[in-house]
Coordinates of C-alpha atoms and ligand atoms in Angstrom, one line a residue:
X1 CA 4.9 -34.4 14.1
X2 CA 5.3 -30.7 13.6
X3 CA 4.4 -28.2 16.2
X4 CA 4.9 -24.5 15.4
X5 CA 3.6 -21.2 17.9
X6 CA 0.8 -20.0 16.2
X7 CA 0.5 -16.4 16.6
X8 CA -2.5 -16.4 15.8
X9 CA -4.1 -18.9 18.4
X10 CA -1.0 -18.0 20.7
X11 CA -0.5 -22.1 21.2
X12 CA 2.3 -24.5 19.9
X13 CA 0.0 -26.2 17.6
X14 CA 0.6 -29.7 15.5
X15 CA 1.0 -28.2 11.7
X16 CA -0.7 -29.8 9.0
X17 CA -1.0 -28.1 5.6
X18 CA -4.1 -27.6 3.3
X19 CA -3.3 -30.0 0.4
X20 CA -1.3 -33.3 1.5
X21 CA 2.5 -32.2 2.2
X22 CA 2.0 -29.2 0.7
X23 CA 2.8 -25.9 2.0
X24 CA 2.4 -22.1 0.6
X25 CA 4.7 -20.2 2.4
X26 CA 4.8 -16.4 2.3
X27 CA 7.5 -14.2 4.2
X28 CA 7.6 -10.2 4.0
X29 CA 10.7 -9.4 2.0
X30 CA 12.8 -6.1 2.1
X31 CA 12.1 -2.7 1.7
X32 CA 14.7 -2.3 -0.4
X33 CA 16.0 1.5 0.4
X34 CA 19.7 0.0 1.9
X35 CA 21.4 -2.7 3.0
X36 CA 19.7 -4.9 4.8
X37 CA 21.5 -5.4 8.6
X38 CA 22.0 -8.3 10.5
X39 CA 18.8 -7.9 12.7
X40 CA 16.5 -8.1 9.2
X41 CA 18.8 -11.2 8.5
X42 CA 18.1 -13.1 11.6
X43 CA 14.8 -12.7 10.8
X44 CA 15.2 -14.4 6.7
X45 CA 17.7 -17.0 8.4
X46 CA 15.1 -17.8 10.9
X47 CA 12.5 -18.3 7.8
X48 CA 15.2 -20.3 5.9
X49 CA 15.3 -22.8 9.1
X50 CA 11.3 -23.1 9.2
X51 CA 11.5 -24.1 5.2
X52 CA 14.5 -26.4 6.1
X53 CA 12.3 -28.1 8.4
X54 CA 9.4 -28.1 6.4
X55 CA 11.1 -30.2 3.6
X56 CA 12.8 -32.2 6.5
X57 CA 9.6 -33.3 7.1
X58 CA 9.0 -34.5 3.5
X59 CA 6.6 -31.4 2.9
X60 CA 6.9 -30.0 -0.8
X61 CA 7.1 -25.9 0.2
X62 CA 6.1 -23.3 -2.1
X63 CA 7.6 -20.2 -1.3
X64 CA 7.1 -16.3 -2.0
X65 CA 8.6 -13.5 -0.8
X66 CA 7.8 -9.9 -1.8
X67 CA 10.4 -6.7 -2.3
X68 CA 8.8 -3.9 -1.2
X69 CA 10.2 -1.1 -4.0
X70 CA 7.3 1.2 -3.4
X71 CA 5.2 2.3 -0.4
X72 CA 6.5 1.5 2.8
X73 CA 6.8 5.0 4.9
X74 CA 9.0 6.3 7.0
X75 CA 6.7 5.3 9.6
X76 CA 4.7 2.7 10.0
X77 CA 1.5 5.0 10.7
X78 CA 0.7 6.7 7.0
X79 CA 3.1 9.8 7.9
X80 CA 6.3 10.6 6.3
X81 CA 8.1 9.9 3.2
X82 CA 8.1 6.7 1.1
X83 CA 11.8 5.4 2.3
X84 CA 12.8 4.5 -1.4
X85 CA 12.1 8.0 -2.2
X86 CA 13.9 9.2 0.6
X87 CA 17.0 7.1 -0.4
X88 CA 16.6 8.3 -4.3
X89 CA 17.4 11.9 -3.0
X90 CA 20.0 10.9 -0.7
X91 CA 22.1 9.1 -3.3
X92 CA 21.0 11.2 -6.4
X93 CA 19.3 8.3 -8.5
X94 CA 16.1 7.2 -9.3
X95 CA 13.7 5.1 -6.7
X96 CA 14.0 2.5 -9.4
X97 CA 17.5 2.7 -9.8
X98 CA 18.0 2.5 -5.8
X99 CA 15.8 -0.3 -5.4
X100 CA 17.3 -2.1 -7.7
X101 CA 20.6 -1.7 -6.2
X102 CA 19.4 -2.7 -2.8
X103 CA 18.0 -5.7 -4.2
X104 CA 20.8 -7.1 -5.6
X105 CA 22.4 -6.1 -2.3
X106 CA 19.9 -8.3 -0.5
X107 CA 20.2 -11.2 -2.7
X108 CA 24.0 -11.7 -2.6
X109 CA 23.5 -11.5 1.6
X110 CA 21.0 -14.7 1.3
X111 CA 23.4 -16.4 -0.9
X112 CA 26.3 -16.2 1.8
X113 CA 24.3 -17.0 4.7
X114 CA 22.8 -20.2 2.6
X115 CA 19.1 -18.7 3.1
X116 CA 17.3 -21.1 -0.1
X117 CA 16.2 -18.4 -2.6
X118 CA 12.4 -18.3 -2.6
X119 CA 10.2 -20.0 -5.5
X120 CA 8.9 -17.1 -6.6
X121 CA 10.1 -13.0 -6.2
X122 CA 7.6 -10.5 -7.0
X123 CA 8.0 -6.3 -6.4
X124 CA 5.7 -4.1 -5.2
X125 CA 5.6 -2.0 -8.3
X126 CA 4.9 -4.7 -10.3
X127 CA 1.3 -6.0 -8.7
X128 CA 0.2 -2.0 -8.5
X129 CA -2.7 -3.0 -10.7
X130 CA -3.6 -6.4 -8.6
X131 CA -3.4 -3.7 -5.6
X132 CA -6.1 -1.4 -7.5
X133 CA -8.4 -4.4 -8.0
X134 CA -8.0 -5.2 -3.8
X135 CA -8.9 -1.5 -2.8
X136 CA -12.1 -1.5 -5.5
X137 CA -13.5 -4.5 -4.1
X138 CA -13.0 -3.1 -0.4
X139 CA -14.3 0.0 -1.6
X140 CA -17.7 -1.9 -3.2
X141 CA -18.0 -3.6 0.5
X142 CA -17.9 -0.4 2.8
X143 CA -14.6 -0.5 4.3
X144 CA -13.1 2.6 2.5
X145 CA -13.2 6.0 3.1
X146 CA -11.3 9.2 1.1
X147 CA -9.6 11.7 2.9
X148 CA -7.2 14.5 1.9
X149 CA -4.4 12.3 2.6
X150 CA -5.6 8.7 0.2
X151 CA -8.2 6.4 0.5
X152 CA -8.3 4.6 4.0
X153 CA -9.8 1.6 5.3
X154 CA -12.0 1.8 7.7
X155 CA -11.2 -1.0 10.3
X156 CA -14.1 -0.5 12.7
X157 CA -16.4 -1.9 9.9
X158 CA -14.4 -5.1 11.0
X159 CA -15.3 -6.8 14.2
X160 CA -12.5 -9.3 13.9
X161 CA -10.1 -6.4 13.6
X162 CA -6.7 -6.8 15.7
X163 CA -7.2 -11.0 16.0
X164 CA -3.1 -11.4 15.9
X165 CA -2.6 -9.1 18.4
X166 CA -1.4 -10.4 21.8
X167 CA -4.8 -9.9 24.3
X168 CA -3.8 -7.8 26.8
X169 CA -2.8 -5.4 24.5
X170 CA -2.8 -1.5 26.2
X171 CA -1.5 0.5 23.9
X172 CA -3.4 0.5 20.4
X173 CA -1.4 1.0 17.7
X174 CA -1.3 4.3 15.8
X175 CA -2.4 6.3 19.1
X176 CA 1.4 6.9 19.8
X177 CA 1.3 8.9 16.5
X178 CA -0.3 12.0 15.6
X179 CA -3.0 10.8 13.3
X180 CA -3.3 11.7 9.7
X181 CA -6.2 15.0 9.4
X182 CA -9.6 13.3 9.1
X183 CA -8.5 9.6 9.9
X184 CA -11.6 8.2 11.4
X185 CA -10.1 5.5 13.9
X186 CA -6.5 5.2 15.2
X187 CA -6.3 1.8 13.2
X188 CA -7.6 3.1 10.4
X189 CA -5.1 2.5 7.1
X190 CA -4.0 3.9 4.0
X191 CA -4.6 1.7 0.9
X192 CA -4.4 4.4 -1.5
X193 CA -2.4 7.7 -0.6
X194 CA -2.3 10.8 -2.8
X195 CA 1.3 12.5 -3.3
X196 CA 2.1 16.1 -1.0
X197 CA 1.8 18.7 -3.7
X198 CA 5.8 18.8 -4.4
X199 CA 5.8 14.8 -5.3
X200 CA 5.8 14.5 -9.3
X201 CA 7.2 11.3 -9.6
X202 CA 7.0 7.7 -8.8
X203 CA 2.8 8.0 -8.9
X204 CA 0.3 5.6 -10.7
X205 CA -3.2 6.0 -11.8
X206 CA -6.0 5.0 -10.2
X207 CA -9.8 5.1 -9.9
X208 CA -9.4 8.2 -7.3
X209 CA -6.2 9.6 -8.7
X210 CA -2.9 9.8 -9.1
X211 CA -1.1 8.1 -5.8
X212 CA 0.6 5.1 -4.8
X213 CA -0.4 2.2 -2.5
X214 CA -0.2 1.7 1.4
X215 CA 2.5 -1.1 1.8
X216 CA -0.3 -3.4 4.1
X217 CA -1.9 -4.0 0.5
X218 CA 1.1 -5.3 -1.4
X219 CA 1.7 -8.5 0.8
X220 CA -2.2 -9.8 0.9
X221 CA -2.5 -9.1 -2.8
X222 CA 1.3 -11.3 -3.9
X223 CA 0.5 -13.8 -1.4
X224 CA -3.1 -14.6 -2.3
X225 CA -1.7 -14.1 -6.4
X226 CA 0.7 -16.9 -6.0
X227 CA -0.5 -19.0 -2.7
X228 CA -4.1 -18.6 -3.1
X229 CA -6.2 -18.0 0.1
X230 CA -5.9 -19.1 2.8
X231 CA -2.9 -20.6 2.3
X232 CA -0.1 -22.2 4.9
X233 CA 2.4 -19.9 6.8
X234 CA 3.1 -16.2 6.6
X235 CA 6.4 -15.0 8.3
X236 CA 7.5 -12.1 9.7
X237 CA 9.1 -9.9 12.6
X238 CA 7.8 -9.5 15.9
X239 CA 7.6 -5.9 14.8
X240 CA 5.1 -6.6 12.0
X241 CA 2.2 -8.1 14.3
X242 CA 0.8 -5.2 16.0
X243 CA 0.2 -3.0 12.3
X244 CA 1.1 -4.9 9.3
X245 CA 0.5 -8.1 9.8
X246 CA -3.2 -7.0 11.5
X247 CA -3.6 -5.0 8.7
X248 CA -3.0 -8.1 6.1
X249 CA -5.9 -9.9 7.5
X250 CA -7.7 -7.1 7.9
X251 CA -7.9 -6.3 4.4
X252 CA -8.3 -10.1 3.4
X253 CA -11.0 -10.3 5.4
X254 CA -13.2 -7.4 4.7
X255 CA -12.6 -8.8 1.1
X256 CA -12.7 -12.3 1.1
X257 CA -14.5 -13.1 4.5
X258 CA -11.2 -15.5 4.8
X259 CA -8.6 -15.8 7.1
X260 CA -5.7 -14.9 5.1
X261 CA -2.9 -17.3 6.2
X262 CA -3.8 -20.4 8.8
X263 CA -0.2 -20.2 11.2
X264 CA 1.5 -16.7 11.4
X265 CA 4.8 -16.8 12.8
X266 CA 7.4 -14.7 13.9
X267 CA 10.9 -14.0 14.8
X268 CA 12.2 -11.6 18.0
X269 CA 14.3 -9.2 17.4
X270 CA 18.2 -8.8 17.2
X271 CA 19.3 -6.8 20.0
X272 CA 22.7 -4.3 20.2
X273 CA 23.1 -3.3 24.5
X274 CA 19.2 -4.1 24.6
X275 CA 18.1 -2.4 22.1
X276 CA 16.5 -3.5 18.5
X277 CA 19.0 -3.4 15.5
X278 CA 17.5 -0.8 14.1
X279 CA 18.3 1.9 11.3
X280 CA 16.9 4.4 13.3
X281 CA 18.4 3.9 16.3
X282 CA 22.2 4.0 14.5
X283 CA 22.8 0.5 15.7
X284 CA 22.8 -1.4 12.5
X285 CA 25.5 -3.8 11.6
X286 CA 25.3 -4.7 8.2
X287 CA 27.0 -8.5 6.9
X288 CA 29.6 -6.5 5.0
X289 CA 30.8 -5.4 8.1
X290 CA 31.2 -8.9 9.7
X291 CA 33.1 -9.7 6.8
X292 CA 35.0 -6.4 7.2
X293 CA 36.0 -7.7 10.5
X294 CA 37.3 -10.7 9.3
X295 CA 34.2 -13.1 10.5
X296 CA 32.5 -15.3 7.5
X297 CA 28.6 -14.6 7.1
X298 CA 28.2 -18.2 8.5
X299 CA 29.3 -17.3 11.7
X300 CA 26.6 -15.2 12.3
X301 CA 24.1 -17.9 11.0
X302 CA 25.7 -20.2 13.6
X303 CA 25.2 -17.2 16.3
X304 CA 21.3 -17.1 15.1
X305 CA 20.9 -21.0 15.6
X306 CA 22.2 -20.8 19.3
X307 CA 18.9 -18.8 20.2
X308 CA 15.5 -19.5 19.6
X309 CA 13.7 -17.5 17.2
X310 CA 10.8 -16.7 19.8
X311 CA 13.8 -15.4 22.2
X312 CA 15.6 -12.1 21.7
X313 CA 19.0 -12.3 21.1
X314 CA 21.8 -9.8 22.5
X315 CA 24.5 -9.3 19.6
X316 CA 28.0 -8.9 20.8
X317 CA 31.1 -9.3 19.2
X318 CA 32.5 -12.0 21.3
X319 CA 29.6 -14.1 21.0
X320 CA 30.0 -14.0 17.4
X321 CA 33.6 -14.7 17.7
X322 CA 32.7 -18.0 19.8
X323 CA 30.3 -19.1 17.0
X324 CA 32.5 -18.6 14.8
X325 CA 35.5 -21.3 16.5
X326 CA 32.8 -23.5 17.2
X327 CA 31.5 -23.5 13.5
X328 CA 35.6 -24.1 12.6
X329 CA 35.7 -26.3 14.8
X330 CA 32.7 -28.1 13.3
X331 CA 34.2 -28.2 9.7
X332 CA 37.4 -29.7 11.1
X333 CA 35.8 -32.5 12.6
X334 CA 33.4 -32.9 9.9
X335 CA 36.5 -33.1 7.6
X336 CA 38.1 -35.2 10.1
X337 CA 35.1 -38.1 9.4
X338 CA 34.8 -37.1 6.0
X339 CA 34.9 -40.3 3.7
X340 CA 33.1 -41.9 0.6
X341 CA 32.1 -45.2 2.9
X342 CA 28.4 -45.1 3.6
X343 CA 27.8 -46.8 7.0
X344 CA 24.2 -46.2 9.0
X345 CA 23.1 -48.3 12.0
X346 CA 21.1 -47.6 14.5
X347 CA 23.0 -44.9 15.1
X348 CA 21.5 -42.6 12.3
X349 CA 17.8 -43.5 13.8
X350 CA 18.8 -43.1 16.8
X351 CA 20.3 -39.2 16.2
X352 CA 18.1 -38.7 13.3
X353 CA 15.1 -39.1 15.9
X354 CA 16.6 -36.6 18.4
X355 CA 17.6 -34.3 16.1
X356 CA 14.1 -34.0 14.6
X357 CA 12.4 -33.7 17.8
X358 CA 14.6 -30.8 18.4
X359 CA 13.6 -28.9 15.5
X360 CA 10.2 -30.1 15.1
X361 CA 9.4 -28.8 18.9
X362 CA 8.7 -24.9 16.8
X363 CA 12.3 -25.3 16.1
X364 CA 14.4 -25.8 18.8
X365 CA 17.9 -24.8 16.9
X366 CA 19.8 -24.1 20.2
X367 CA 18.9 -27.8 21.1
X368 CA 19.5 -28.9 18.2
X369 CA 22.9 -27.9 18.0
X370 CA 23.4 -29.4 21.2
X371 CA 23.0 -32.4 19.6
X372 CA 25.2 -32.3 16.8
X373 CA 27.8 -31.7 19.4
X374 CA 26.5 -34.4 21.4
X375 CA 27.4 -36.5 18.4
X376 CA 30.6 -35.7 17.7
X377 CA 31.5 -36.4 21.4
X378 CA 30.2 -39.9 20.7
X379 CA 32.4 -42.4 20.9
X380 CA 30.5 -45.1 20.0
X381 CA 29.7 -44.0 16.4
X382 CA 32.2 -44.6 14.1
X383 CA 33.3 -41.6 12.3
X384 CA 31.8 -42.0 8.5
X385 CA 28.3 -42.7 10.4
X386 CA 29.4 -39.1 11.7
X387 CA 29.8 -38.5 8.8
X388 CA 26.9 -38.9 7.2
X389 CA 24.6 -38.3 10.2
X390 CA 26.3 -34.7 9.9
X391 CA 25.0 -33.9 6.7
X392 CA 21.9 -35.1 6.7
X393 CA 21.5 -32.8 9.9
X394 CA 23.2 -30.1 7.4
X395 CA 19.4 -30.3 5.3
X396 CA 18.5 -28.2 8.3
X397 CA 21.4 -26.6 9.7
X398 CA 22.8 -24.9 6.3
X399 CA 26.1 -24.7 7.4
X400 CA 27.4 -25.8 3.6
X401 CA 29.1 -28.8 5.3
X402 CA 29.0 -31.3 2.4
X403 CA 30.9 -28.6 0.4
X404 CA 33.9 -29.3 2.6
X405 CA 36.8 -29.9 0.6
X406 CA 40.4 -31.4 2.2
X407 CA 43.3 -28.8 1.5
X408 CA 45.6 -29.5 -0.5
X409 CA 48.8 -29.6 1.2
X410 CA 51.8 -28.8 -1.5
X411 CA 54.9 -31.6 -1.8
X412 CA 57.0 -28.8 0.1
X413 CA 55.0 -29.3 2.8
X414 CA 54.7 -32.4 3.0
X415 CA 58.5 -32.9 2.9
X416 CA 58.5 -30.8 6.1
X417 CA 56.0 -32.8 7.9
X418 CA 58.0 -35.9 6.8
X419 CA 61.6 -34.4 7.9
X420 CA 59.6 -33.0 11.5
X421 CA 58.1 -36.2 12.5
X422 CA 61.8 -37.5 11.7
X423 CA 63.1 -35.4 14.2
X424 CA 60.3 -35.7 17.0
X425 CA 61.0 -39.7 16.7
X426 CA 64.9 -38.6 17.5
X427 CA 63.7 -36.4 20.5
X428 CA 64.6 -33.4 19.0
X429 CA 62.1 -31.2 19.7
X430 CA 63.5 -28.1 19.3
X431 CA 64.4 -29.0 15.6
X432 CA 60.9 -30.3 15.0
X433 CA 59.9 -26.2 16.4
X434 CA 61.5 -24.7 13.8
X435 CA 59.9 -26.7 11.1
X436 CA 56.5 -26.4 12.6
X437 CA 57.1 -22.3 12.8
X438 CA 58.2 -22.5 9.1
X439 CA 55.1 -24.6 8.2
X440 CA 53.4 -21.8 9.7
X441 CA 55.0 -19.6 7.5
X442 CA 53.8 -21.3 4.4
X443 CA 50.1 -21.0 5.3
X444 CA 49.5 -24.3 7.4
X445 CA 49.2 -25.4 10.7
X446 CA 50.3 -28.9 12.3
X447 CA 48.7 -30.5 15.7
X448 CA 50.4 -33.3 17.1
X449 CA 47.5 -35.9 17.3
X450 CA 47.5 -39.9 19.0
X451 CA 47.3 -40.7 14.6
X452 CA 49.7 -38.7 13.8
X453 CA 50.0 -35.1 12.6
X454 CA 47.2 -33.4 11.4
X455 CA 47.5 -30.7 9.0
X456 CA 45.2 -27.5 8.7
X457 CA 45.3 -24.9 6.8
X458 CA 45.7 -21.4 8.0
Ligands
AMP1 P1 12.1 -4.3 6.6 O1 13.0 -4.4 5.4 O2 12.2 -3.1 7.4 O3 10.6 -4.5 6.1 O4 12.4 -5.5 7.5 C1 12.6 -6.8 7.0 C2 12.4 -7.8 8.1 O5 13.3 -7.7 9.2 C3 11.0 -7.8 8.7 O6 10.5 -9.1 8.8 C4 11.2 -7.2 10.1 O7 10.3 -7.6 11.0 C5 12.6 -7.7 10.4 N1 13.4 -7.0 11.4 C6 13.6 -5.6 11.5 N2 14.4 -5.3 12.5 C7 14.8 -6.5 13.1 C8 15.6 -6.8 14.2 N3 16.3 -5.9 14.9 N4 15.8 -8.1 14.5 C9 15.1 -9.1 13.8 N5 14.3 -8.8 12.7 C10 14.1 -7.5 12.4
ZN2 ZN1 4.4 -8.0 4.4

């Protein structure tokens, strides 16, 4: 049994799909104006872990994400410039060209931190037409208004408007902001926005001019393209409740009298000294710079894992440093056990069950990696049951462990180990030193062990 928080209802709720054991599963994708940082990663690792689970559970997920390559503002409030725009400037190329870039960027950052590539990929700029057909039949029901500034929907036409937001809610969004000339309601959003005299460029046709959409549209017009509606799950930041998230349903609603998406989840924020990981606040690590600073991109998947994705998490650099000996630590024991015999008994029940009532409590990661140390501490399982129990909890984990390969250790080497443990049976220690310093040398490490010497490599 599944449970997952439901923004939506705000409860821990049992999940149970539409059709059978299958899920649609949508999750906003980058804005693709830079590289993305480690807080928008914790976030696509913390999706990756809810898919894991899913197929864990035997569900078949289908799963769409979106690039957002046009439309997303500087702010979130229908004021400023498009980012990608921004970014063309800045680094004297086209929007296309940059987002493009940035996209690739992104990709290669899922692929080291083991996040599952989505089903299906679709841009922004490539659904501008799909958008169109949204605002029209908005526009046919009443919800639109034109302004100076675009087209704008008019979300006190809607009584369910703000159902995802938390109740007590003081501050309404978009009051914090000066509002747009001749907005009608704080809430109020752009679907279509007309370019500032100076913008030439990067500008469709439409029905009320030459513009480009509001970035709420994109995601209910991909999702419902490829998931149909309602479909499953849609994922997020904590950040995208309050505005776009609201506005999502919003606009599937005024058009569709449908709840857009049945369980809406999402993930806190990375924190730097308090703070959100943000661009704008100059606190951004991106991966490249973990890697930079010697630490591999798995180590910070680790790091996500030991909170829960409904908790904020602080990043420092120590407590990426402990994930990552504890994740080494991890693939020397799992290489340790590693062998082709296939043993379960009720061992693999018996850790399988706790390890999926971990995750399936609206996964529990930092419990569930208390368990796979649990296991390893174990001394009543053998080690290929470790073995194997290991991997199977890897289906969720992602921590590449069945792609653990034995060094090779050279002849030289083992020579040396042979002429050492020569010398340690004589009692000469000191001798049997300087051969482990010259080990050393060569790249490898030797611990003295109750077995024997066990080599790693450095
Ligand atoms: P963006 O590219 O700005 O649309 O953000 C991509 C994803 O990262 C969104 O789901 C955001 O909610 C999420 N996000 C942004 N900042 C953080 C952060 N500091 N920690 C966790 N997730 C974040
Ligand atoms: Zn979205």
């Amino acid at each position: 049994m599944l449970k997952l928080y439901n923004t939506l209802t705000r409860k821990k709720e049992i999940f149970k799909p539409l059709k059978d054991k299958k899920v649609g599963l949508y999750t906003c994708g980058p804005t693709v104006y830079w590289f993305a940082h480690i807080g928008n990663l914790r976030t696509y690792i913390f999706e990756d872990i809810l898919k894991r689970v899913l197929e864990y559970n035997g569900f078949k997920v289908k799963h769409v994400m979106n690039i957002t390559d046009i439309g997303h503002l500087v702010s979130d409030e229908d004021v400023g410039e498009d980012k990608i725009l921004l970014a063309a400037k800045r680094e004297k190329k086209t929007p296309k060209e940059v987002a493009r870039f940035y996209e690739r960027e992104f990709k290669k950052d899922l692929k080291l931190l083991n996040i599952k590539k989505p089903d299906i990929w679709v841009r922004a700029t490539e659904t501008i037409q799909d958008q169109i057909e949204l605002i029209k039949i908005l526009e046919r029901k009443s919800f639109t208004y034109i302004i100076e500034d675009g087209v704008y929907f008019n979300s006190s036409k809607l009584k369910t408007y703000g159902r995802l937001w938390p109740k007590k809610m003081k501050i309404l969004p978009g009051k914090r902001v000066k509002m747009v000339p001749g907005k009608r309601n704080p809430t109020d959003f752009a679907l279509w926005k007309f370019p500032k005299k100076k913008r030439k460029k990067f500008l469709w046709n439409s029905p009320w001019g030459k513009g480009f959409p509001g970035w709420h549209t994109e995601c209910v017009v991909m999702s419902i393209k490829h998931l149909g509606i309602p479909f499953d799950i849609h994922c997020g930041g904590v950040d995208h409740i309050l505005i776009h998230h609201t506005n999502e349903i919003a606009q599937a609603e005024a058009a569709f009298s449908k709840i857009l998406a049945r369980y809406w989840l999402h993930g806190e924020f990375l924190l730097v000294e308090g703070k959100k990981m943000a661009k704008s606040e100059r606190n951004i690590f991106t991966l490249k710079d973990l890697i930079d600073r010697g630490f591999k991109p798995l180590a910070f998947r680790y790091l996500c894992l030991t909170a829960h994705y409904r908790s904020k998490l602080n990043f420092t650099f120590d407590s990426l440093k402990s994930c990552q000996n504890a994740l080494e630590n991890l693939y020397e024991k799992t290489l340790e056990y590693k062998t082709r015999k296939k043993i379960k008994t009720k061992n693999f029940e018996r850790y399988k069950k706790k390890f999926q009532n971990a995750i399936n409590d609206d996964l529990n990661t930092p419990k569930a990696l208390a368990i796979v140390w649990e296991l390893v501490s174990d001394q009543k399982v053998k080690d290929a049951e470790k073995y194997q129990i290991l991997l199977d909890f890897d289906k969720v984990l992602g921590f590449n462990l069945e792609k653990l390969k034995k060094p090779k250790i050279p002849e030289k080497i083992k020579k040396l180990i042979k002429i050492r443990e020569e010398y340690r049976k004589k009692g000469d220690f000191e001798k049997a030193d300087e051969i482990r310093e010259k080990i050393k040398k060569l790249g490898f490490w030797i611990e003295d062990t109750k077995e024997g010497p066990k080599i790693k490599k450095l």
